[in-house]
Coordinates of C-alpha atoms in Angstrom, one line a residue:
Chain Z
X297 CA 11.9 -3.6 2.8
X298 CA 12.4 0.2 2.6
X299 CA 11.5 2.5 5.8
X300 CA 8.7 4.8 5.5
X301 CA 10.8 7.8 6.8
X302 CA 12.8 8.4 4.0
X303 CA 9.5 8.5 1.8
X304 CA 7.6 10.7 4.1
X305 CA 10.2 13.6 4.3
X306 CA 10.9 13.6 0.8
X307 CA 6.9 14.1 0.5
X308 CA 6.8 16.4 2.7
X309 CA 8.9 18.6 1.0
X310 CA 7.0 18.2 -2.3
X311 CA 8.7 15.1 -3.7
X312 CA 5.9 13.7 -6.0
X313 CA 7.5 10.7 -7.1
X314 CA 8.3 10.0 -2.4
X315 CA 4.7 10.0 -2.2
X316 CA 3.4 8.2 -4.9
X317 CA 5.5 5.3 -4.0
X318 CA 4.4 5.6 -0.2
X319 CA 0.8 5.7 -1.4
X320 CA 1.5 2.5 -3.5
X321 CA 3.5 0.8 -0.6
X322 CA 0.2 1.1 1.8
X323 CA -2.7 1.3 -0.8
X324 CA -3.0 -2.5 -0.6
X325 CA -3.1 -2.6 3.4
X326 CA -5.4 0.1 3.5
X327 CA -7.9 -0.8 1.1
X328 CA -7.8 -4.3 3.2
X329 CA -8.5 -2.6 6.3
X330 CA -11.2 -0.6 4.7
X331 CA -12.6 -3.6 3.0
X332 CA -13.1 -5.7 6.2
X333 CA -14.7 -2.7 8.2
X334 CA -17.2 -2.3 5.4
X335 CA -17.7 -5.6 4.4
X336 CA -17.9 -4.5 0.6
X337 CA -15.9 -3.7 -2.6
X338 CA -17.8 -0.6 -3.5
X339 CA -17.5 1.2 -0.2
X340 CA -14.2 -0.1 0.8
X341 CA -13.1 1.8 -2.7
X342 CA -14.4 4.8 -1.6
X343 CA -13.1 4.8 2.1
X344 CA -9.6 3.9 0.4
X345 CA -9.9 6.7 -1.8
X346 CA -11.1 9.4 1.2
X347 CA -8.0 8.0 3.2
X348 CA -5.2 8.6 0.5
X349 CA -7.0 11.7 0.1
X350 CA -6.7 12.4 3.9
X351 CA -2.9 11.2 3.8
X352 CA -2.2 13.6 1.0
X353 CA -3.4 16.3 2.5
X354 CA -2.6 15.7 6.4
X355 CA 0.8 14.5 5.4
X356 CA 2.5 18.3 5.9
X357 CA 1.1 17.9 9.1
X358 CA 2.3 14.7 10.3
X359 CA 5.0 14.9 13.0
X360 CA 6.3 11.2 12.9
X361 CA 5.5 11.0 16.6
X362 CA 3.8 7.6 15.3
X363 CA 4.7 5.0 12.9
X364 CA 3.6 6.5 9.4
X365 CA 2.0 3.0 8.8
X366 CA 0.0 3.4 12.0
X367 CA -0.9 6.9 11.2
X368 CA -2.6 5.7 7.9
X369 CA -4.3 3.1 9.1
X370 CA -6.2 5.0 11.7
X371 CA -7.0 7.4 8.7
X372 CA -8.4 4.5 6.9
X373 CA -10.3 3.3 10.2
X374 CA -11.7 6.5 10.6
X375 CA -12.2 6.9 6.7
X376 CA -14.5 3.4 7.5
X377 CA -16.3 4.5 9.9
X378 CA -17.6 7.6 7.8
X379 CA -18.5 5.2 5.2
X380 CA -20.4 3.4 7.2
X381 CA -22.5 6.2 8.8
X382 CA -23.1 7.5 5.4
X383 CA -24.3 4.2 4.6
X384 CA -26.8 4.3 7.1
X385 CA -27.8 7.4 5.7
X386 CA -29.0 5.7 2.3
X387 CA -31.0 2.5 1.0
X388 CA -29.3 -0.2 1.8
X389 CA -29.4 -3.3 -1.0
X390 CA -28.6 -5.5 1.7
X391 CA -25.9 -6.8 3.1
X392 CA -23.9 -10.4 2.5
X393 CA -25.2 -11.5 5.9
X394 CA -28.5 -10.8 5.3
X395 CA -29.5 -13.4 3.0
X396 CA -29.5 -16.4 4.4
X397 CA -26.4 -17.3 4.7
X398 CA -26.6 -18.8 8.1
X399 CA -29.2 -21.4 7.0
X400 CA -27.1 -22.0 4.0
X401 CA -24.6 -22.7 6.5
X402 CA -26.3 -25.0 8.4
X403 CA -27.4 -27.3 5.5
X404 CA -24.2 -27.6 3.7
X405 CA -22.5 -29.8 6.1
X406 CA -19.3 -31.3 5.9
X407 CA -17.1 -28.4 4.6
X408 CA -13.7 -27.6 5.5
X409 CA -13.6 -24.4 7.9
X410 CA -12.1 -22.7 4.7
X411 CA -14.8 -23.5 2.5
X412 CA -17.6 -22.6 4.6
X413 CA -15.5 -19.3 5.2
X414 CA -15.5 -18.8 1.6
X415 CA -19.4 -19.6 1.7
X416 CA -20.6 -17.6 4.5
X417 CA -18.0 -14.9 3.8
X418 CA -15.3 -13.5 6.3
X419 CA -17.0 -9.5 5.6
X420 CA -20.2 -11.4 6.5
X421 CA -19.5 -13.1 9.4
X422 CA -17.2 -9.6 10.4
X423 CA -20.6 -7.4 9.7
X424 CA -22.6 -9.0 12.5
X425 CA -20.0 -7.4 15.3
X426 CA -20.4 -4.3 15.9
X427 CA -17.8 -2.4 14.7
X428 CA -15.7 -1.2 17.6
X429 CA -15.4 -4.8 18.0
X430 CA -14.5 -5.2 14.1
X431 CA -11.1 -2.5 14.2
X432 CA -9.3 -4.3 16.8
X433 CA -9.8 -7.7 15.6
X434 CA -8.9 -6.8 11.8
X435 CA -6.2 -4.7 13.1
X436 CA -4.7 -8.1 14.3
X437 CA -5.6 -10.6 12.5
X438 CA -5.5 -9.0 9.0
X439 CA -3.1 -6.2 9.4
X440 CA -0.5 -8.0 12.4
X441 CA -0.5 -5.1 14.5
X442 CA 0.5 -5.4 18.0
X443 CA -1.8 -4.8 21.2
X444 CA -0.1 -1.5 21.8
X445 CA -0.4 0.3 18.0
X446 CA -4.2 -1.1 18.0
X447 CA -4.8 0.9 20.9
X448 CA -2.8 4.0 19.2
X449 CA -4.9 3.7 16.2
X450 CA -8.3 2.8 17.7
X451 CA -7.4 5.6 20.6
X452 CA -8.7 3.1 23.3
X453 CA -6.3 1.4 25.9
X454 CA -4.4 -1.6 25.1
X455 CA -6.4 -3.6 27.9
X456 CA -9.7 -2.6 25.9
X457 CA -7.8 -4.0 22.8
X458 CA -7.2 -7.3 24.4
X459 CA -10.4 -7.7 25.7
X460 CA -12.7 -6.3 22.3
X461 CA -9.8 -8.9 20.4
X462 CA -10.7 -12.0 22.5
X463 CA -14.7 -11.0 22.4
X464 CA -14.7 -10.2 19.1
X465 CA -13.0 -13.5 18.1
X466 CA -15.3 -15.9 20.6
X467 CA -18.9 -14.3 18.8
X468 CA -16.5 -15.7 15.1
X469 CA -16.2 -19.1 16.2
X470 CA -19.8 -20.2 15.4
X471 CA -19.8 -18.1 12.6
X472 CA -16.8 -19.2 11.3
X473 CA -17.2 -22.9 12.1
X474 CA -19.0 -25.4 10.2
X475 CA -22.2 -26.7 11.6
X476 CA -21.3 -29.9 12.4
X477 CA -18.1 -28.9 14.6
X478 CA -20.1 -26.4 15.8
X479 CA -22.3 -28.5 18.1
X480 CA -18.9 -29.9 19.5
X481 CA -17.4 -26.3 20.2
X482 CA -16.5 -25.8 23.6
X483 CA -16.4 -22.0 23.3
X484 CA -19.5 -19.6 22.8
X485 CA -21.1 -21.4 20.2
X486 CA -24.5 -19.6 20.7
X487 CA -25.6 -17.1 18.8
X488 CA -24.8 -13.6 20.3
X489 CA -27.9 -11.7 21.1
X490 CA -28.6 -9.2 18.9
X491 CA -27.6 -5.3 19.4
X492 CA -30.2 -4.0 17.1
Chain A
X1217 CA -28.1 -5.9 12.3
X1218 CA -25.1 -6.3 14.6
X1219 CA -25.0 -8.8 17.0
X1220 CA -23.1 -8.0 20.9
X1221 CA -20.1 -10.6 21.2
X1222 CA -20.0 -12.6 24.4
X1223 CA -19.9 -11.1 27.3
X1224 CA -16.2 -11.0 28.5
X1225 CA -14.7 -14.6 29.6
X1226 CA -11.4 -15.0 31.4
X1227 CA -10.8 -18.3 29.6
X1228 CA -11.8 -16.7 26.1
X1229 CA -9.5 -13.9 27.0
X1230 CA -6.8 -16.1 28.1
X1231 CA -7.3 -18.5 24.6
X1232 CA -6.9 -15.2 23.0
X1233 CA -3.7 -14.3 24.4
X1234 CA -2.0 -17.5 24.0
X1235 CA -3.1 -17.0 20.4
X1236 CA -1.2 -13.8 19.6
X1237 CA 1.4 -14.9 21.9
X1238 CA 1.4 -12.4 24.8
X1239 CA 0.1 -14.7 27.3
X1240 CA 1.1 -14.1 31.3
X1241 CA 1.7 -17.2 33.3
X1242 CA -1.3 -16.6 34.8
X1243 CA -3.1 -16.6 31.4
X1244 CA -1.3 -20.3 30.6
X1245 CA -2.3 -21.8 33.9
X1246 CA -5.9 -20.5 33.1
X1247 CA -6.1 -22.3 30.0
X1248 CA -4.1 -25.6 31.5
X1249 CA -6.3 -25.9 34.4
X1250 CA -10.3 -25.7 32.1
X1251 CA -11.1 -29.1 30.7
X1252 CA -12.0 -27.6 27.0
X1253 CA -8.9 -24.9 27.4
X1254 CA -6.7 -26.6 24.6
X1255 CA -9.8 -26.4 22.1
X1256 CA -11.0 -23.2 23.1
X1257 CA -7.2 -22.0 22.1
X1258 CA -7.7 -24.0 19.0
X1259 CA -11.0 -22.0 18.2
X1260 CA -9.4 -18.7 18.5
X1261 CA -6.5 -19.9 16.2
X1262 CA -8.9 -21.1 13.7
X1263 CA -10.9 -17.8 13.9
X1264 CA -7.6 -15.9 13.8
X1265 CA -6.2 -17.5 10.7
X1266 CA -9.0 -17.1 9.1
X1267 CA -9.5 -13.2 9.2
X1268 CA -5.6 -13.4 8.0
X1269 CA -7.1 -14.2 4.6
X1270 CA -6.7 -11.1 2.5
X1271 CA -9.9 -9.6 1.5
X1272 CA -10.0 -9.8 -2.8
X1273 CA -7.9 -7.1 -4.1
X1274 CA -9.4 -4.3 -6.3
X1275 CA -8.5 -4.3 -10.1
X1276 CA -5.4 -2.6 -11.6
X1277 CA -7.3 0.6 -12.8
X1278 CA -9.1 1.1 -9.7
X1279 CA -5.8 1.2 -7.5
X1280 CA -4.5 3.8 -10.3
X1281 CA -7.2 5.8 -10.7
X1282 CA -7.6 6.1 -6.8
X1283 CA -3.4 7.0 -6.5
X1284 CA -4.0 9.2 -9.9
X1285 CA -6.9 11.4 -7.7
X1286 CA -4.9 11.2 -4.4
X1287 CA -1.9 12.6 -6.4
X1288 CA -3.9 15.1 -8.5
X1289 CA -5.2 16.5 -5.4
X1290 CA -1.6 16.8 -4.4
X1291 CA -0.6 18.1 -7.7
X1292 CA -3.8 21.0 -7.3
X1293 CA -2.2 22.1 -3.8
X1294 CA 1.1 22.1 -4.8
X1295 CA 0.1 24.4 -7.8
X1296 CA -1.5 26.5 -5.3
X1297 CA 1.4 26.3 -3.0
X1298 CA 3.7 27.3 -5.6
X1299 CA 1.8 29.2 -8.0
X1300 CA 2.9 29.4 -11.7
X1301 CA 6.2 27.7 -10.6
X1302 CA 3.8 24.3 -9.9
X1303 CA 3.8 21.2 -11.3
X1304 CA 1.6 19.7 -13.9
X1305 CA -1.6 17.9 -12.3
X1306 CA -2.4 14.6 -13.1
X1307 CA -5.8 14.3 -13.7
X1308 CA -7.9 11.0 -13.8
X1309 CA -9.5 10.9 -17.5
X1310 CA -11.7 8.3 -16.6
X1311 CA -12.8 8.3 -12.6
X1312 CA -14.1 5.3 -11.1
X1313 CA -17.7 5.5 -10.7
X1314 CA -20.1 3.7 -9.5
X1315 CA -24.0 3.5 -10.7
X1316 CA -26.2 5.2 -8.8
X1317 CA -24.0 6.9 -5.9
X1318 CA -22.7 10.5 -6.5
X1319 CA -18.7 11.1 -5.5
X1320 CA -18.4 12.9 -3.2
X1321 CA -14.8 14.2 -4.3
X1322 CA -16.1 15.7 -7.1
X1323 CA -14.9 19.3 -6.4
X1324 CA -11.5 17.6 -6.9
X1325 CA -11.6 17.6 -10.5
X1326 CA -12.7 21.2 -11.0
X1327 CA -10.1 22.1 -8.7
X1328 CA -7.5 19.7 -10.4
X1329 CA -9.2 21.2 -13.8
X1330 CA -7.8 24.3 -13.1
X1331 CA -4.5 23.6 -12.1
X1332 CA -3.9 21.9 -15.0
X1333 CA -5.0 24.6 -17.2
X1334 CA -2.6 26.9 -15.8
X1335 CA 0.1 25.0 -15.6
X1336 CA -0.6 24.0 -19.4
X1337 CA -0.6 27.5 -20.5
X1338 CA 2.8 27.8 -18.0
X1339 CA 4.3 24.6 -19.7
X1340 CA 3.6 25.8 -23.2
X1341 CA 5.3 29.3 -22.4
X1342 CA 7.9 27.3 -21.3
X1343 CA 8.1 25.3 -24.4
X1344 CA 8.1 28.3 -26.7
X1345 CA 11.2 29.7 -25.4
X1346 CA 14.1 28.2 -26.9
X1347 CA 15.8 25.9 -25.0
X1348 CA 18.3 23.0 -25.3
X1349 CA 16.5 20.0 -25.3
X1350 CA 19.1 17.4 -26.3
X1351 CA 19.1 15.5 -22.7
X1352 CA 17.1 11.9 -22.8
X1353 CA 14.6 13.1 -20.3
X1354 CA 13.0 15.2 -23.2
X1355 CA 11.8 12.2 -24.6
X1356 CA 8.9 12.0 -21.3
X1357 CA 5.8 13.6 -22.8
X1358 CA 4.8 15.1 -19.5
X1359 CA 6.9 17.8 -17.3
X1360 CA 5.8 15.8 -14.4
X1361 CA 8.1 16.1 -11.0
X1362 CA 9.9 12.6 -11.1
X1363 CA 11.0 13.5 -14.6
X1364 CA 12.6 17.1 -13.8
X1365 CA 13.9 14.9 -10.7
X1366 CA 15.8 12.8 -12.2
X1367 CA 17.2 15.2 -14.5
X1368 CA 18.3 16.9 -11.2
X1369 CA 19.7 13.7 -10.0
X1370 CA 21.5 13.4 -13.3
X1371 CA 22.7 16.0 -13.9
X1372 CA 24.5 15.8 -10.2
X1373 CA 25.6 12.6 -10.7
X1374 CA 27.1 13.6 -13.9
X1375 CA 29.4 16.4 -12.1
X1376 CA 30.2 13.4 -9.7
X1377 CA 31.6 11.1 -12.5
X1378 CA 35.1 11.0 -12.1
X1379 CA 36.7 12.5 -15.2
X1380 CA 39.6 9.8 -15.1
X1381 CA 40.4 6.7 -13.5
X1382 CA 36.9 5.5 -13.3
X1383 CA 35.6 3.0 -15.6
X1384 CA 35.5 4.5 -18.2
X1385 CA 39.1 5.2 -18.1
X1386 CA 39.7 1.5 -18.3
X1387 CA 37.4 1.1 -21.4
X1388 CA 37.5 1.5 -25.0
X1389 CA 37.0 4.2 -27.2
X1390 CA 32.7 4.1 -26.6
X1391 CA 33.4 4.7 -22.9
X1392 CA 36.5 6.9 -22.7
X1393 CA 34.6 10.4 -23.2
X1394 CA 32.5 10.4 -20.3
X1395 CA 29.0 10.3 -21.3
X1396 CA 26.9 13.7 -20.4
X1397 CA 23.4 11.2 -20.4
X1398 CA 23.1 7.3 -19.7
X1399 CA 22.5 4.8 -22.1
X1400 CA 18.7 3.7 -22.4
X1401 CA 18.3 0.2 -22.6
X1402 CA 14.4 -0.1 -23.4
X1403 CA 13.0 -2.9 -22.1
X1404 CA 15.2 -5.7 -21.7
X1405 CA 12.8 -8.5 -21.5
X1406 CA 12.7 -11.0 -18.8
X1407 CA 15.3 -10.9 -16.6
X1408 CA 17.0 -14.4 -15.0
X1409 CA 20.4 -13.7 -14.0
X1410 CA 21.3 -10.1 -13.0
X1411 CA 25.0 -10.6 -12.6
X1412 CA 24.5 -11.8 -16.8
X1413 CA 23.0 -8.8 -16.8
X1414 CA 25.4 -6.5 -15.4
X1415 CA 27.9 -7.6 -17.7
X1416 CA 26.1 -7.1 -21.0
X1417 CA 25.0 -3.4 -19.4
X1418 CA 29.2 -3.4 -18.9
X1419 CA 30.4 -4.2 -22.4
X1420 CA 27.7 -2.0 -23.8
X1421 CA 28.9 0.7 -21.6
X1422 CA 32.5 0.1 -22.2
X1423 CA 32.0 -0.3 -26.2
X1424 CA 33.5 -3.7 -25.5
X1425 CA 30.5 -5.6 -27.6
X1426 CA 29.7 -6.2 -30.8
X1427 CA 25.7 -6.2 -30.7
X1428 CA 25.0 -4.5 -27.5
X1429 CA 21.4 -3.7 -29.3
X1430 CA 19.6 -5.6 -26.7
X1431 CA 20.2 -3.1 -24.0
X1432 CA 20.7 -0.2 -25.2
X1433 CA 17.3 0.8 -27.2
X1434 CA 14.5 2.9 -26.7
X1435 CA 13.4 5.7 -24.5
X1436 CA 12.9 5.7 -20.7
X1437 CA 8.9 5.0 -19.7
X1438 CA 7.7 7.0 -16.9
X1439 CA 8.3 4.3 -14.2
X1440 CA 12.4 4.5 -15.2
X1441 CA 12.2 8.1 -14.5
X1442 CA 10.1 7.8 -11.3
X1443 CA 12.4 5.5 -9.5
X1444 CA 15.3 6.5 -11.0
X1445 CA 14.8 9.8 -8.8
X1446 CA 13.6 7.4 -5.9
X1447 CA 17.2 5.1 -6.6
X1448 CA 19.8 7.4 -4.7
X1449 CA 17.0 6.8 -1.5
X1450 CA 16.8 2.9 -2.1
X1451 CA 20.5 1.7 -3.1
X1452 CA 22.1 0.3 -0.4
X1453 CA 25.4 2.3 -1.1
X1454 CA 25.9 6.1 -2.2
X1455 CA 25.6 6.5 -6.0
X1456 CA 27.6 8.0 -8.5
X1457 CA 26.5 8.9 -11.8
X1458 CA 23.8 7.0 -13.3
X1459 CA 25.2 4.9 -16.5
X1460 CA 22.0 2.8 -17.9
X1461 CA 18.2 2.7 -17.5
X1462 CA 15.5 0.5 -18.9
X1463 CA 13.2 -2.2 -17.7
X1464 CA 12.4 -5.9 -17.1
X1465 CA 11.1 -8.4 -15.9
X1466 CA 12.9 -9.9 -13.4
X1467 CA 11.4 -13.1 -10.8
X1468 CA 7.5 -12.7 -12.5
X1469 CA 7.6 -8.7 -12.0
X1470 CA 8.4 -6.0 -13.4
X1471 CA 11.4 -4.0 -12.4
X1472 CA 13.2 -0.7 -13.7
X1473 CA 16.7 -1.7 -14.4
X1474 CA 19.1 1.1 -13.1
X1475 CA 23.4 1.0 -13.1
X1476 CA 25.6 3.3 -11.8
X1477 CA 28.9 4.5 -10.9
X1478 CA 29.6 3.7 -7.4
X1479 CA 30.0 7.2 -5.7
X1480 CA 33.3 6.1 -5.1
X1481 CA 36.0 3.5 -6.3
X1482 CA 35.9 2.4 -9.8
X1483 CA 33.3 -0.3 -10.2
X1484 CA 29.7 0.3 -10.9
X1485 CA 26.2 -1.4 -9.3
X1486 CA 23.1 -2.3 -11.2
X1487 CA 20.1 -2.1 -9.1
X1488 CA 16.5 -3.8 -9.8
X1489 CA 13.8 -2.1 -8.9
X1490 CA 9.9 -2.2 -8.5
X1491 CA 8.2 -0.8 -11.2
X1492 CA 5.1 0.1 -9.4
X1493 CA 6.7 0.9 -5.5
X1494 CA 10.4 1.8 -6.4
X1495 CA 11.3 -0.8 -4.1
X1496 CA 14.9 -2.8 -4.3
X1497 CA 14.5 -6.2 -5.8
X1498 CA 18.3 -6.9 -5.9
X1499 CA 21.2 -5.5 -6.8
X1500 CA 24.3 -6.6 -8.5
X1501 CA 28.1 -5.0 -8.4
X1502 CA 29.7 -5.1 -11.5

């Protein structure tokens, strides 16, 4: 594994060929991240984009104080979080947890918890938390980051981290669970009230 | 359309803790002590593996064309940084687009537009002049960076070589005059051994073998030259002049296929690396 540092000075000082490969190294974990936040292909695409936009152009102004890796994910989170709002801002065509998926999920019965993930749909099941719930939990689940560089990338303390992680992941368990385990779950199996 | 999770729960809490394994004691004894603690830890597991699962990647072409308008917006400010001295920008020809929604980095391509069209009229001032184009690199159609890099890195590595004692002291009449460029191997197909490898890239070098056509053909692609200025970052020892380029495949992926002159001492290292990242795969003395 090569260290980030040697990549991000060389880019800083103009090095093309430094930066393309450090865009390539993290385009895959940031399009991840931006893919879980917004739940689809078409805006994760454009929050990736306006982050390795954002990295090109804040990278002369990065200090290294942080991890570069944790610097470009908080661009992406934030990169997200615009997409979203402009979502709001235009027709939605619906979203994947919008159609029914629950009662699919009810009838089909019998599934492994993999296949009903696949049914019902990680981004799916992710969408119905709110999304400063969502960062921390992808953060950690999807990207392995540690308590303390969630709360540097999210800007919240690490014991709001730990809380939003365990919160977020108790409202997945019926969501993520097939229907039939469900009724034996001793966690939160009921369904969250809803925010909206 | 979003739903509130649960309101906070200490045993939830500790099950999620035990999970990412920076449980206290106190966090253990809460989850010992409640009758469903084990399976409440087992839900949070389940839950956790789950959002593990890598969300489906995007094709190919989008991941280049999104790295192709990141680095043309690059490219734009460094031609503004640097005025006529800047580098060529490298313009998507054919943006991702979606139906129906309007990009909203469109003033990157005007911008990018521009750039380009100055440094074209730059580059073919350049080209006018007359000017001694014999090295390899002049094969690479564009005047990008990592090709004017590696020349750089060459062209350093070149004063480097050591004029005698070296390798190419020890070999034959092909290797004695120390070469000004390196030999370019093309691609040498897949790639299973690369100490089997090293030595075919050795008797080619040293003039020791009869049909050394298999790796030393064709001109280097655009990925040799990127990560050939990216090697002297990546090799795990100081390098000395570079001695043979190409590519291959090596373990299902495709690698760029560099050997040089240790920086010192006489033997030579053949490094593999990433096509796409400029990563090391392996490396190989020889």
């Amino acid at each position: 594994v090569i260290e980030d540092a040697p990549r991000v000075a060389a880019a800083q000082t103009g090095d093309r060929a430094a930066l393309e490969s450090l865009l390539r190294a993290h385009q895959a974990r940031l399009f991840a991240v931006c893919r879980r936040l917004t739940g689809n292909d078409a805006d994760a695409a454009d929050a990736c984009q306006e982050a390795l936009l954002a990295i090109v152009r804040g990278l002369p102004r990065f200090d290294g104080r942080s991890a570069f890796s944790t610097w470009a994910y908080r661009i992406a989170v934030n990169a997200s979080l615009d997409e979203l709002r402009r979502r709001r801002r235009r027709p939605d065509p619906g979203l994947p947890g919008d159609d029914g998926m629950d009662a699919d999920l009810v009838s089909t019965g019998g599934p492994s918890p993999e296949d009903v993930a696949t049914a019902l749909d990680i981004d799916a099941a992710l969408l119905q938390l709110p999304i400063e719930f969502r960062g921390p939990v992808v953060l950690r689940d999807l990207c392995g980051l540690d308590y303390a560089e969630i709360a540097e990338v999210l800007d919240i303390p690490p014991g709001t981290v730990r809380s939003r992680i365990s919160r977020a992941r108790a409202a997945l368990v019926p969501l993520l669970t097939p229907s039939d385990e469900a009724g034996n779950q001793p966690g939160p199996t009921r369904r969250p009230r809803n925010a909206s | 359309m979003t739903d509130l999770p649960p309101p906070p729960d200490a045993l939830d809490e500790a099950a999620s803790v035990v999970v990412d394994g920076v449980a206290t004691d106190a966090d253990h004894a809460l989850v010992a002590a409640a009758p469903d603690g084990a399976s409440r830890v087992d839900a949070h597991r389940r839950v956790a593996a789950l959002l593990a699962t890598p969300p489906p990647v995007p094709s190919d072409e989008a991941v280049e064309a999104a790295l192709a308008t990141a680095l043309a917006a690059f490219d734009a400010d460094d031609a503004g940084r640097q005025g006529s001295e800047g580098k060529a920008a490298v313009v998507p020809l054919t943006p991702v687009r979606r139906a129906g929604r309007a990009p909203r980095t469109r003033w990157i391509a005007p911008v990018a537009a521009l750039a380009a069209a100055l440094l074209l009229v730059v580059g073919i001032a350049s080209a006018l002049r007359p000017t001694n184009r014999s090295h390899p690199t002049a094969a690479l159609s564009a005047p990008d960076t990592a090709a004017r890099s590696q020349q750089a890195l060459e062209q350093r590595a070149d004063a480097a070589a050591p004029s005698a004692g070296g390798p190419q002291a020890a070999a034959g009449a092909a290797g004695a005059a120390a070469p000004s460029a390196p030999l370019d191997g093309g691609d040498v197909g897949a790639i299973k051994d690369p100490a089997a490898l090293a030595q075919r890239i050795a008797d080619a070098l040293d003039g020791a073998t009869v049909d050394a056509s298999s790796v030393r053909a064709g001109a280097p692609t655009a990925d040799v030259a990127r990560c050939t200025s990216m090697a002297t970052k990546v090799a795990p020892v100081p390098l000395g002049a570079l001695r043979y380029r190409g590519t291959g495949v090596y373990q299902g992926a495709r690698v760029v296929v560099l050997a040089f002159d240790h920086a010192q001492g006489p033997s030579r290292i053949l490094v593999l690396l990433d096509a796409k990242t400029c990563d090391l795969v392996t490396d190989e003395d020889f």
